[in-house]
Amino acid sequence: MQKNKNEVWAFFASVKLALFTFFILAAASIIGTLIPQGKEMQFYVDAFGPGTAKLFQIFNVPDMYNSWWFVSLLVLFSLNLIVCTIDRFPNIWRLVTMDNLAMDIGRILKMPKRQTFQSDLPASELARAVEGMSTSWKFDKAEKEEGILLAAQKGAWTRLGVISVHVSILVIFIGAIIGSIFGFKGSVMIREGGSAKEIYLHDANNTKIPLGFEVRCDRFELQRYNTGAPKEFISDLVVIENGEEVREKTIEVNDPLKYRGLTFYQSSYQPLEDAYAIKIENQKTEASKKFYIGPGSAVEWKEEGLKFGITNRMGPYGMGEYRHKIWFNDTSQKPIEFWTEEGKMVIVERPEADYLFSLRPLYYTGLQVAKDPGVWWVYIGCGIMLLGLYVAFFLSHKKVWIYISEKDSHSRIHLSGSSNKNKIGFDNDFSALSEKLEQNDSLKLIRE
Amino acid sequence: MNSSQLLGFTTFAYLTASILYIGIFVFRAKKLGLAASLLLIVGFLFNTGGIALRWVESYQIGAGHAPMSNMYESLVFFAWCIAIFYLFLEFKFKNRLIGAFAVPFAFLSMALAGLTDPDIKPLIPALQSNWLIAHVVTCFVGYAAFAVAAGMGIMYLVGSTSVEGGKEKNPNGLLATLPSLKVIDDITHKTIVFGFLWLSAGIITGAIWANSAWGTYWSWDPKETWSLITWFVYAGALHARFTKGWGGKRIAWLAIIGFLAVVFTYYGVNYLLSGLHSYGGA
Ligand code: HEM
């Protein structure tokens, strides 16, 4: 039984398994990039034939990255990572916390990196002087049977870099799992001037879920470059909760609105058929008002005694825009007609006052709505990964020892050291320390 | 003087520098060394100037943005990254033979850019983000390192044909001028390590950007998926080395395979597969 358990453990702890899962995950991932994902079944029948389509269905190829077998691979990968990390942790921890003064003197003297000096000073005095030297190394001291041992190290903690890289992957997975359990993705279209209290999930049934508050769109704007290419999609959103306007934000692509754990992203737009926004301003009194209007109908601005409507339209022109013919009347009862271009101001001169008049098409703004309470785990995991990679790749655990033995009032000083990585960098550190010792006059060292 | 002209000079300078570096290797013409390095540096300066000027020009035509937003611009930036990364290696390891296997990549990238539409286009809304710059820079530093690592892998395989049973077959042959295989192996590994850190950062900045634009940090679109495949290939190479002591030919091959995955992620996906990252496609 015990043996069995060890075998299972060893299987999951092995790097061979890791190499295998890297390979299988990479190979399997290719499938989903070659076979279009998330299409209707009919698509696969047409493209690949009914037999293959059936096979695809069994293996959930149309939604491959969420299929049972792909998720199982990710679970295998995580298990491998967890067991491997637990398995190796004690060893790494031992290396981090190891007492370098307890190291066997014989091994210290045989390190590949070493240098020996002689001096006429007694060992205790040398040890004190070395301790008092200002170097980047902080030495600890221990009395040994035949001499004094000084030991110093740097970057012992850097051995934890590998662990943090591996753990960071698990943290990212945890974030992804939290997101998929407690989060959702949905969307909603809101027409200008309209509002929404619920959104539709991106699931098979487009489930409707309530927001718990209301989002109103006061304005949508489609800005274009003069080439006609879209420049920016902009929506003025207002959050209304319990009848009160609690938040206002102008969102655009790459700059969403966040409210109560939900994020509203600008994702699309759609022109309303036959509905326009008209803005009109009395230039004398600066009174202004906004109207929503359809073609062939008229509206009234009672306070000003105005009445106007759309009687005709021409187009579409280059970028899909129209021109509209406006019928306009006021208290003077001498109606006029004029043409407008979408978004352009027209000055309507009347006996009583001049009016600034503009008409533009109305849109639905398309909002992507996401709730993802796991995203901070993912970001923290990513941060840990980058730091961990840096530490694991570029920082090293360096150790140096100075062993001073005394015989017949004559001392020998053995300097040795080792580093787990970056041997060239350590060589330089080691030579620097060695020279520093040699050049320190109070030590009176002679290189052997 | 406009940016296209400067970038034309760049292509030419990289081409001649490549020929010189290959000449150094094939004819053991060490005397060409200084000329090769100088040409490469001149090409690199043109390249830098071209990128800067294009940046300015984009503002002049009212479409101002960092020149990293389409296939043309990214190829030019890729060449720039390869050139500076190689120059750094040459300076650090004082060896010009790597150049024969690295500089041609910079030329190829510029040549490919020459076949791509160079018009400066205004940015579509999704690309208007500072994450674009962070994402492109991190990815391409990584890609450049992987390109050089693949060159070193080829160099290793070429070099190893002259070695039999641990002995040089012909001490005066073409390959005798190569650095020792152990040195190539070591530099290849370090280059992969460096690239891996940047590729990881590239994937992460891409994920953050996607989340700020769409609310989804990972959507398994073909480009994302291929970057992950590439990441797995290199993670495999690193683990095989750390824990199984792989080296030599195997790592050389993995450096080459990894770079093929990079090329597919970067270039192939845009033309062969469809997805969100279609910016280079049109
Ligand atoms: C794609 C995910 C992974 C990444 C990015 C990753 C990254 C790393 C890195 C950066 C190192 C650094 C080694 C060093 O410089 O000393 C490392 C070492 C290592 N990894 Fe992974 N790793 C991953 C998955 C795994 C898995 C699934 C295993 C499971 C066995 C594993 C086992 C190891 C081992 C045993 C080492 C050597 C540790 C040591 O030197 O003590 N890794 N990994």
CSV table of N, CA and C in Angstrom, one decimal, chain A residues 175 178-184 261 371-377:
chain,number,residue,atom,x,y,z
A,175,GLY,N,-7.8,32.2,-9.9
A,175,GLY,CA,-8.6,33.3,-10.4
A,175,GLY,C,-9.5,33.0,-11.5
A,178,ILE,N,-12.5,31.1,-10.0
A,178,ILE,CA,-13.4,32.0,-9.3
A,178,ILE,C,-14.2,32.8,-10.3
A,179,GLY,N,-13.6,33.3,-11.4
A,179,GLY,CA,-14.3,34.0,-12.4
A,179,GLY,C,-15.4,33.2,-13.1
A,180,SER,N,-15.1,31.9,-13.3
A,180,SER,CA,-16.0,31.1,-14.1
A,180,SER,C,-17.2,30.7,-13.2
A,181,ILE,N,-17.0,30.6,-11.9
A,181,ILE,CA,-18.1,30.2,-11.0
A,181,ILE,C,-18.9,31.5,-10.6
A,182,PHE,N,-18.2,32.5,-10.2
A,182,PHE,CA,-19.0,33.7,-9.6
A,182,PHE,C,-19.1,34.8,-10.6
A,183,GLY,N,-18.5,34.7,-11.8
A,183,GLY,CA,-18.6,35.8,-12.7
A,183,GLY,C,-19.5,35.4,-13.9
A,184,PHE,N,-19.8,36.4,-14.7
A,184,PHE,CA,-20.5,36.1,-16.0
A,184,PHE,C,-20.1,37.1,-17.0
A,261,GLY,N,-19.0,46.0,-8.9
A,261,GLY,CA,-18.4,44.7,-9.4
A,261,GLY,C,-18.7,44.4,-10.8
A,371,LYS,N,-18.7,40.5,-15.2
A,371,LYS,CA,-18.4,40.5,-13.8
A,371,LYS,C,-17.4,39.4,-13.6
A,372,ASP,N,-16.3,39.8,-13.0
A,372,ASP,CA,-15.2,38.8,-12.9
A,372,ASP,C,-14.5,39.0,-11.6
A,373,PRO,N,-15.0,38.4,-10.5
A,373,PRO,CA,-14.3,38.7,-9.2
A,373,PRO,C,-13.0,37.9,-9.1
A,374,GLY,N,-12.6,37.1,-10.1
A,374,GLY,CA,-11.4,36.4,-10.0
A,374,GLY,C,-10.2,37.2,-10.7
A,375,VAL,N,-10.5,38.3,-11.3
A,375,VAL,CA,-9.5,38.9,-12.2
A,375,VAL,C,-8.3,39.4,-11.4
A,376,TRP,N,-8.6,39.8,-10.1
A,376,TRP,CA,-7.4,40.3,-9.3
A,376,TRP,C,-6.5,39.2,-8.9
A,377,TRP,N,-7.1,38.0,-8.7
A,377,TRP,CA,-6.2,36.8,-8.5
A,377,TRP,C,-5.3,36.6,-9.7
